[in-house]
Short mmCIF file of C-alpha atoms in Angstrom, two decimals:
data_model
loop_
_atom_site.label_atom_id
_atom_site.label_comp_id
_atom_site.label_asym_id
_atom_site.label_seq_id
_atom_site.Cartn_x
_atom_site.Cartn_y
_atom_site.Cartn_z
CA UNK R 1 -11.78 17.17 -6.07
CA UNK R 2 -11.77 19.27 -2.97
CA UNK R 3 -14.26 18.57 -0.32
CA UNK R 4 -16.14 21.48 1.34
CA UNK R 5 -14.63 22.76 4.58
CA UNK R 6 -17.05 25.33 5.87
CA UNK R 7 -16.13 28.88 4.97
CA UNK R 8 -12.63 27.80 3.87
CA UNK R 9 -11.14 30.50 5.93
CA UNK R 10 -9.06 28.45 8.17
CA UNK R 11 -5.23 28.73 7.73
CA UNK R 12 -5.11 24.82 7.53
CA UNK R 13 -7.73 24.68 4.72
CA UNK R 14 -5.00 24.57 2.10
CA UNK R 15 -3.07 21.91 3.97
CA UNK R 16 -5.92 19.46 4.17
CA UNK R 17 -7.01 20.33 0.71
CA UNK R 18 -3.67 19.55 -0.82
CA UNK R 19 -3.40 16.17 0.95
CA UNK R 20 -6.64 14.91 -0.85
CA UNK R 21 -6.18 11.80 -3.03
CA UNK R 22 -5.46 12.62 -6.71
CA UNK R 23 -3.74 9.46 -8.01
CA UNK R 24 -0.42 7.91 -7.70
CA UNK R 25 2.48 9.23 -5.63
CA UNK R 26 4.32 10.37 -8.78
CA UNK R 27 1.45 12.72 -9.45
CA UNK R 28 1.85 14.52 -6.11
CA UNK R 29 5.17 16.18 -6.81
CA UNK R 30 4.01 19.81 -6.72
CA UNK R 31 1.92 18.92 -3.53
CA UNK R 32 5.15 17.43 -1.97
CA UNK R 33 7.41 20.28 -2.86
CA UNK R 34 4.79 22.92 -1.31
CA UNK R 35 4.41 20.80 1.72
CA UNK R 36 8.17 20.34 2.50
CA UNK R 37 7.90 20.10 6.27
CA UNK R 38 11.31 22.04 6.66
CA UNK R 39 9.83 25.06 5.21
CA UNK R 40 6.29 24.99 6.88
CA UNK R 41 5.11 26.22 10.22
CA UNK R 42 4.09 23.78 12.90
CA UNK R 43 0.22 22.97 13.15
CA UNK R 44 -1.67 23.29 16.36
CA UNK R 45 -3.28 19.88 16.85
CA UNK R 46 -6.48 21.68 18.07
CA UNK R 47 -6.67 23.55 14.80
CA UNK R 48 -6.32 20.35 12.64
CA UNK R 49 -8.84 18.51 14.77
CA UNK R 50 -11.36 21.26 14.26
CA UNK R 51 -10.66 21.15 10.49
CA UNK R 52 -11.38 17.39 10.59
CA UNK R 53 -14.63 17.80 12.41
CA UNK R 54 -15.73 20.41 9.97
CA UNK R 55 -15.13 17.85 7.13
CA UNK R 56 -17.01 15.14 9.29
CA UNK R 57 -19.87 17.28 10.34
CA UNK R 58 -22.33 15.15 8.38
CA UNK R 59 -21.01 11.96 9.81
CA UNK R 60 -21.93 10.36 13.24
CA UNK R 61 -19.83 11.25 16.13
CA UNK R 62 -16.67 9.35 17.04
CA UNK R 63 -17.17 6.31 19.30
CA UNK R 64 -16.33 6.93 22.98
CA UNK R 65 -13.62 4.57 24.22
CA UNK R 66 -12.17 4.73 27.80
CA UNK R 67 -8.73 4.05 29.11
CA UNK R 68 -8.59 1.10 31.67
CA UNK R 69 -5.97 1.85 34.49
CA UNK R 70 -3.67 -1.10 34.91
CA UNK R 71 -1.07 0.47 37.12
CA UNK R 72 -0.01 -1.61 40.10
CA UNK R 73 1.42 0.88 42.67
CA UNK R 74 4.48 1.54 40.44
CA UNK R 75 5.55 5.03 41.50
CA UNK R 76 7.06 7.01 38.65
CA UNK R 77 8.08 10.68 38.45
CA UNK R 78 7.91 10.72 34.68
CA UNK R 79 5.02 10.96 32.42
CA UNK R 80 4.20 7.88 30.59
CA UNK R 81 4.95 6.97 26.93
CA UNK R 82 1.85 6.63 25.04
CA UNK R 83 2.10 4.08 22.01
CA UNK R 84 -0.56 3.63 19.33
CA UNK R 85 -0.83 0.78 17.11
CA UNK R 86 -3.22 0.79 14.16
CA UNK R 87 -3.78 -0.92 10.68
CA UNK R 88 -5.54 1.95 9.11
CA UNK R 89 -6.66 0.12 6.08
CA UNK R 90 -5.02 1.02 2.68
CA UNK R 91 -7.27 3.20 0.80
CA UNK R 92 -6.66 1.27 -2.61
CA UNK R 93 -7.56 -2.00 -0.74
CA UNK R 94 -10.56 -0.55 1.01
CA UNK R 95 -11.88 0.64 -2.30
CA UNK R 96 -10.64 -1.79 -4.74
CA UNK R 97 -9.86 -5.27 -3.20
CA UNK R 98 -11.19 -5.90 0.20
CA UNK R 99 -14.99 -6.21 -0.74
CA UNK R 100 -16.66 -4.93 2.53
CA UNK R 101 -20.09 -5.88 1.51
CA UNK R 102 -21.87 -4.00 4.31
CA UNK R 103 -19.86 -0.90 4.03
CA UNK R 104 -21.29 1.74 1.62
CA UNK R 105 -18.66 3.03 -0.79
CA UNK R 106 -19.56 6.56 0.35
CA UNK R 107 -18.11 5.72 3.80
CA UNK R 108 -14.74 4.85 2.17
CA UNK R 109 -14.22 8.38 0.43
CA UNK R 110 -10.64 9.26 1.11
CA UNK R 111 -11.56 12.98 1.53
CA UNK R 112 -13.56 12.09 4.74
CA UNK R 113 -11.95 8.74 5.84
CA UNK R 114 -8.62 10.52 6.00
CA UNK R 115 -10.29 12.94 8.56
CA UNK R 116 -11.65 10.15 10.62
CA UNK R 117 -8.14 8.54 10.80
CA UNK R 118 -6.54 11.99 11.73
CA UNK R 119 -9.32 12.53 14.31
CA UNK R 120 -8.48 9.25 16.07
CA UNK R 121 -4.84 10.07 16.22
CA UNK R 122 -5.45 13.46 17.49
CA UNK R 123 -7.85 12.38 20.07
CA UNK R 124 -5.48 9.89 21.73
CA UNK R 125 -2.28 12.05 21.17
CA UNK R 126 0.34 9.27 21.01
CA UNK R 127 3.92 9.94 21.66
CA UNK R 128 4.70 7.20 19.25
CA UNK R 129 2.36 5.98 16.47
CA UNK R 130 2.83 2.65 14.60
CA UNK R 131 0.62 2.23 11.47
CA UNK R 132 0.23 -0.47 8.89
CA UNK R 133 -1.41 -0.29 5.32
CA UNK R 134 -0.29 3.19 4.90
CA UNK R 135 -0.67 4.16 1.17
CA UNK R 136 -0.99 7.96 1.64
CA UNK R 137 2.21 8.60 3.49
CA UNK R 138 3.98 11.22 1.17
CA UNK R 139 0.71 13.08 0.56
CA UNK R 140 -0.95 13.08 3.84
CA UNK R 141 0.56 11.45 6.84
CA UNK R 142 4.15 12.69 6.59
CA UNK R 143 3.31 16.42 5.56
CA UNK R 144 0.85 16.68 8.39
CA UNK R 145 2.26 14.68 11.21
CA UNK R 146 5.74 16.23 10.80
CA UNK R 147 4.11 19.57 11.34
CA UNK R 148 2.68 18.27 14.43
CA UNK R 149 6.13 17.65 15.77
CA UNK R 150 6.70 13.93 14.78
CA UNK R 151 9.65 12.50 13.12
CA UNK R 152 8.45 10.18 10.31
CA UNK R 153 9.71 6.96 8.70
CA UNK R 154 8.00 4.85 6.10
CA UNK R 155 8.85 1.47 4.59
CA UNK R 156 6.77 0.23 1.87
CA UNK R 157 6.18 -3.47 0.85
CA UNK R 158 8.29 -4.47 -2.19
CA UNK R 159 5.31 -5.70 -4.07
CA UNK R 160 2.25 -3.98 -2.64
CA UNK R 161 -1.12 -5.21 -3.55
CA UNK R 162 -2.31 -1.53 -3.79
CA UNK R 163 -0.33 -1.39 -7.03
CA UNK R 164 -2.94 -3.80 -8.68
CA UNK R 165 -5.64 -1.23 -8.04
CA UNK R 166 -6.49 1.32 -10.86
CA UNK R 167 -5.67 4.77 -9.90
CA UNK R 168 -3.79 3.69 -6.68
CA UNK R 169 -1.74 6.02 -4.47
CA UNK R 170 1.54 4.01 -4.68
CA UNK R 171 2.58 1.07 -2.44
CA UNK R 172 1.41 0.49 1.11
CA UNK R 173 3.73 -0.10 3.96
CA UNK R 174 4.49 0.32 7.68
CA UNK R 175 5.08 3.68 9.07
CA UNK R 176 6.58 4.83 12.42
CA UNK R 177 6.09 8.39 13.96
CA UNK R 178 7.61 9.66 17.15
CA UNK R 179 7.47 13.00 18.87
CA UNK R 180 10.89 14.69 18.57
CA UNK R 181 10.33 16.83 21.72
CA UNK R 182 10.03 13.53 23.75
CA UNK R 183 12.72 11.35 22.08
CA UNK R 184 15.99 11.34 20.29
CA UNK R 185 16.65 8.83 17.45
CA UNK R 186 19.67 6.73 18.16
CA UNK R 187 19.41 4.43 15.42
CA UNK R 188 16.96 3.09 12.71
CA UNK R 189 16.57 -0.05 10.77
CA UNK R 190 14.38 -1.07 7.83
CA UNK R 191 13.85 -4.79 7.89
CA UNK R 192 12.59 -6.82 4.90
CA UNK R 193 11.40 -9.96 6.63
CA UNK R 194 12.59 -13.48 5.38
CA UNK R 195 10.95 -16.89 5.65
CA UNK R 196 12.80 -20.06 4.87
CA UNK R 197 15.86 -17.98 3.87
CA UNK R 198 13.68 -16.14 1.28
CA UNK R 199 12.97 -12.45 1.28
CA UNK R 200 9.35 -11.86 1.43
CA UNK R 201 6.81 -9.05 0.90
CA UNK R 202 6.45 -8.10 4.41
CA UNK R 203 8.58 -5.47 6.32
CA UNK R 204 9.40 -3.98 9.81
CA UNK R 205 10.79 -0.73 11.00
CA UNK R 206 12.78 -0.83 14.28
CA UNK R 207 14.12 2.34 15.93
CA UNK R 208 16.20 2.82 19.11
CA UNK R 209 15.18 5.93 20.88
CA UNK R 210 16.44 7.82 23.80
CA UNK R 211 13.76 9.28 26.15
CA UNK R 212 14.39 12.82 27.07
CA UNK R 213 12.66 12.72 30.49
CA UNK R 214 14.49 9.71 31.91
CA UNK R 215 17.70 9.31 29.60
CA UNK R 216 16.55 5.65 28.92
CA UNK R 217 16.96 3.82 25.78
CA UNK R 218 14.27 1.62 24.30
CA UNK R 219 13.54 0.08 20.98
CA UNK R 220 10.20 0.41 19.12
CA UNK R 221 9.30 -1.67 16.19
CA UNK R 222 6.30 -1.93 13.72
CA UNK R 223 5.37 -4.74 11.48
CA UNK R 224 2.74 -6.29 9.39
CA UNK R 225 2.94 -10.09 8.82
CA UNK R 226 1.60 -12.18 5.78
CA UNK R 227 -2.24 -12.47 5.72
CA UNK R 228 -4.70 -15.28 5.07
CA UNK R 229 -5.42 -18.80 6.18
CA UNK R 230 -2.87 -21.44 4.93
CA UNK R 231 0.08 -19.16 5.67
CA UNK R 232 0.68 -20.02 9.26
CA UNK R 233 4.19 -21.51 8.76
CA UNK R 234 5.16 -18.71 6.76
CA UNK R 235 4.11 -16.09 9.42
CA UNK R 236 5.95 -18.21 11.90
CA UNK R 237 9.10 -18.06 9.99
CA UNK R 238 8.64 -14.26 9.45
CA UNK R 239 8.26 -13.95 13.27
CA UNK R 240 11.41 -15.86 14.01
CA UNK R 241 13.30 -13.61 11.61
CA UNK R 242 11.87 -10.46 13.16
CA UNK R 243 12.69 -11.71 16.70
CA UNK R 244 16.32 -12.45 15.61
CA UNK R 245 16.67 -9.04 14.22
CA UNK R 246 15.24 -7.56 17.37
CA UNK R 247 17.56 -9.68 19.67
CA UNK R 248 20.47 -8.08 17.73
CA UNK R 249 19.18 -4.56 17.98
CA UNK R 250 18.35 -4.72 21.83
CA UNK R 251 21.68 -6.50 22.56
CA UNK R 252 19.78 -9.60 23.73
CA UNK R 253 17.07 -7.70 25.54
CA UNK R 254 19.42 -5.33 27.49
CA UNK R 255 17.40 -2.49 25.64
CA UNK R 256 13.78 -2.54 26.49
CA UNK R 257 11.56 -3.29 23.47
CA UNK R 258 7.92 -2.59 22.28
CA UNK R 259 6.64 -4.25 19.21
CA UNK R 260 3.53 -3.09 17.49
CA UNK R 261 1.86 -4.94 14.57
CA UNK R 262 -0.91 -6.57 12.59
CA UNK R 263 0.38 -10.10 12.98
CA UNK R 264 -2.55 -11.65 11.06
CA UNK R 265 -2.41 -14.45 13.55
CA UNK R 266 -4.75 -15.41 16.27
CA UNK R 267 -3.35 -16.16 19.75
CA UNK R 268 -3.54 -19.96 18.76
CA UNK R 269 -0.94 -19.56 16.21
CA UNK R 270 2.73 -20.57 16.30
CA UNK R 271 4.09 -17.17 15.70
CA UNK R 272 2.14 -15.83 18.77
CA UNK R 273 3.75 -18.66 20.94
CA UNK R 274 7.12 -17.53 19.53
CA UNK R 275 6.77 -14.13 20.61
CA UNK R 276 5.25 -15.32 24.14
CA UNK R 277 8.19 -17.62 24.80
CA UNK R 278 10.96 -15.58 23.29
CA UNK R 279 14.11 -14.86 25.26
CA UNK R 280 13.26 -11.09 24.83
CA UNK R 281 10.79 -11.74 27.77
CA UNK R 282 7.91 -10.19 25.94
CA UNK R 283 4.13 -9.88 27.19
CA UNK R 284 1.22 -8.88 25.16
CA UNK R 285 -0.09 -5.63 26.74
CA UNK R 286 -3.87 -6.08 25.88
CA UNK R 287 -3.91 -9.40 27.66
CA UNK R 288 -3.82 -7.26 30.86
CA UNK R 289 -7.39 -6.14 30.07
CA UNK R 290 -8.69 -9.67 30.84
CA UNK R 291 -9.92 -10.50 34.25
CA UNK R 292 -6.99 -13.10 34.67
CA UNK R 293 -4.46 -11.02 32.75
CA UNK R 294 -3.91 -14.10 30.47
CA UNK R 295 -6.32 -13.83 27.64
CA UNK R 296 -6.24 -11.51 24.56
CA UNK R 297 -9.38 -9.53 23.58
CA UNK R 298 -12.09 -11.38 21.69
CA UNK R 299 -11.35 -9.39 18.43
CA UNK R 300 -9.34 -6.61 17.15
CA UNK R 301 -10.90 -6.62 13.58
CA UNK R 302 -14.41 -7.32 12.56
CA UNK R 303 -15.64 -7.18 9.05
CA UNK R 304 -18.06 -8.67 6.60
CA UNK R 305 -16.84 -10.03 3.29
CA UNK R 306 -18.60 -12.04 0.52
CA UNK R 307 -17.14 -15.26 2.27
CA UNK R 308 -18.89 -14.25 5.42
CA UNK R 309 -18.23 -12.51 8.75
CA UNK R 310 -14.59 -12.26 9.99
CA UNK R 311 -14.05 -11.56 13.64
CA UNK R 312 -10.44 -12.20 14.84
CA UNK R 313 -7.72 -10.93 17.21
CA UNK R 314 -4.77 -10.10 15.02
CA UNK R 315 -3.28 -6.96 16.35
CA UNK R 316 -0.92 -6.68 19.30
CA UNK R 317 1.40 -4.46 21.35
CA UNK R 318 4.15 -6.60 22.83
CA UNK R 319 6.60 -5.21 25.57
CA UNK R 320 9.63 -6.12 27.59
CA UNK R 321 7.90 -7.03 30.87
CA UNK R 322 10.98 -6.92 32.90
CA UNK R 323 11.70 -3.27 31.93
CA UNK R 324 8.45 -1.62 31.30
CA UNK R 325 5.07 -1.44 32.96
CA UNK R 326 1.64 -1.00 31.27
CA UNK R 327 -0.08 1.87 33.12
CA UNK R 328 -3.27 1.79 31.04
CA UNK R 329 -4.78 0.55 27.82
CA UNK R 330 -7.59 1.88 25.71
CA UNK R 331 -10.79 -0.26 25.94
CA UNK R 332 -11.99 -1.76 22.57
CA UNK R 333 -15.31 -0.94 20.95
CA UNK R 334 -18.26 -3.11 22.09
CA UNK R 335 -20.26 -5.17 19.52
CA UNK R 336 -23.11 -2.76 20.09
CA UNK R 337 -20.77 0.29 19.12
CA UNK R 338 -19.48 -1.58 16.04
CA UNK R 339 -23.13 -2.22 14.99
CA UNK R 340 -24.41 -5.10 12.69
CA UNK R 341 -22.61 -3.93 9.62
CA UNK R 342 -19.43 -4.17 11.33
CA UNK R 343 -16.23 -2.30 10.11
CA UNK R 344 -15.30 -0.04 8.41
CA UNK R 345 -18.15 2.40 8.56
CA UNK R 346 -19.53 5.89 8.64
CA UNK R 347 -18.33 6.00 12.27
CA UNK R 348 -14.90 4.27 11.90
CA UNK R 349 -12.42 4.37 9.24
CA UNK R 350 -10.70 1.01 9.39
CA UNK R 351 -11.51 -2.76 9.61
CA UNK R 352 -9.02 -2.94 12.48
CA UNK R 353 -9.31 -1.31 15.83
CA UNK R 354 -6.69 1.03 17.19
CA UNK R 355 -4.83 0.00 20.20
CA UNK R 356 -3.25 2.51 22.67
CA UNK R 357 -1.11 1.82 25.80
CA UNK R 358 0.62 4.04 28.22
CA UNK R 359 3.93 2.80 29.37
CA UNK R 360 6.46 3.71 32.16
CA UNK R 361 9.94 2.38 32.87
CA UNK R 362 10.44 -0.08 35.61
CA UNK R 363 12.20 1.77 38.48
CA UNK R 364 14.55 -1.05 39.21
CA UNK R 365 18.03 0.61 39.27
CA UNK R 366 19.79 -2.67 38.14
CA UNK R 367 17.75 -2.30 34.79
CA UNK R 368 18.83 1.26 34.14
CA UNK R 369 20.88 1.66 30.92
#
């Protein structure tokens, strides 16, 4: 099925139409061949945003969120690096497993929800985009974002729960995108996380990039740790494994680091303390929004399931505080904006909020690489 897109005369009509869900990845081969990014022209983001807004014209407008300036008189001649972290909610899980009892099924239609996700990304224009629960990578995000100038990497979970859902679109996983005109890829690692020396179903991607503006190296990583209560020790072990991998990749913190992820862990959990106390000297960027700079936001996910209402802080952007400054961070949605039915909704496509930060390099010459 193809959704109505106004008069269908836009040159992007066929692009969005071809990226609509039609089953498993194996059923998308014709689409994938037609959308080979090497053979397609770049997309103007304004045109794509306009297409999304045509699809979404019957939905409420996007929420207004404002950036909070956190810069502390750190002069920089270079434009900041904008990083976006977001668990976008796998389509198969949203429709088939998550049981959002207050969210109408109509709000979860992929044809429209996809455009809400794209609209959010296009609105904030990240230089680097870190996503979790991506199960439409090959038929939507890779073909579209590559044409917007991003280099794209995907690492699926070995045993994705999406595969248990009838008419799924393949496994979900982590995806990392960066703008090729801003960064050069130096190396890339796909990491399957271990716990108690056993390989687990959770993964991470870590890439070392060189910033064209500054010539500086830094590492960007994305991950999604094990969910659910009762798995705290398991998450802790996964966090230790990820930190050890990142220590090796960053040469013991010589290379600055940004780690984005859905950790499925509140700040009270051991895995949070491991990241806070790591020798990598990491801080959580969203703590800086609190009055004392020491407290995480009250929530990054808010949903209602049959078991009740779930409001938790699970998503983080960690950064090397000795080498990087947080210039600004995107404010979260208020309870009033989210509304009594919580997330996802007709306004907002995921049960997790997107986090967006602007980073600049510390100007200390002793830290230059």
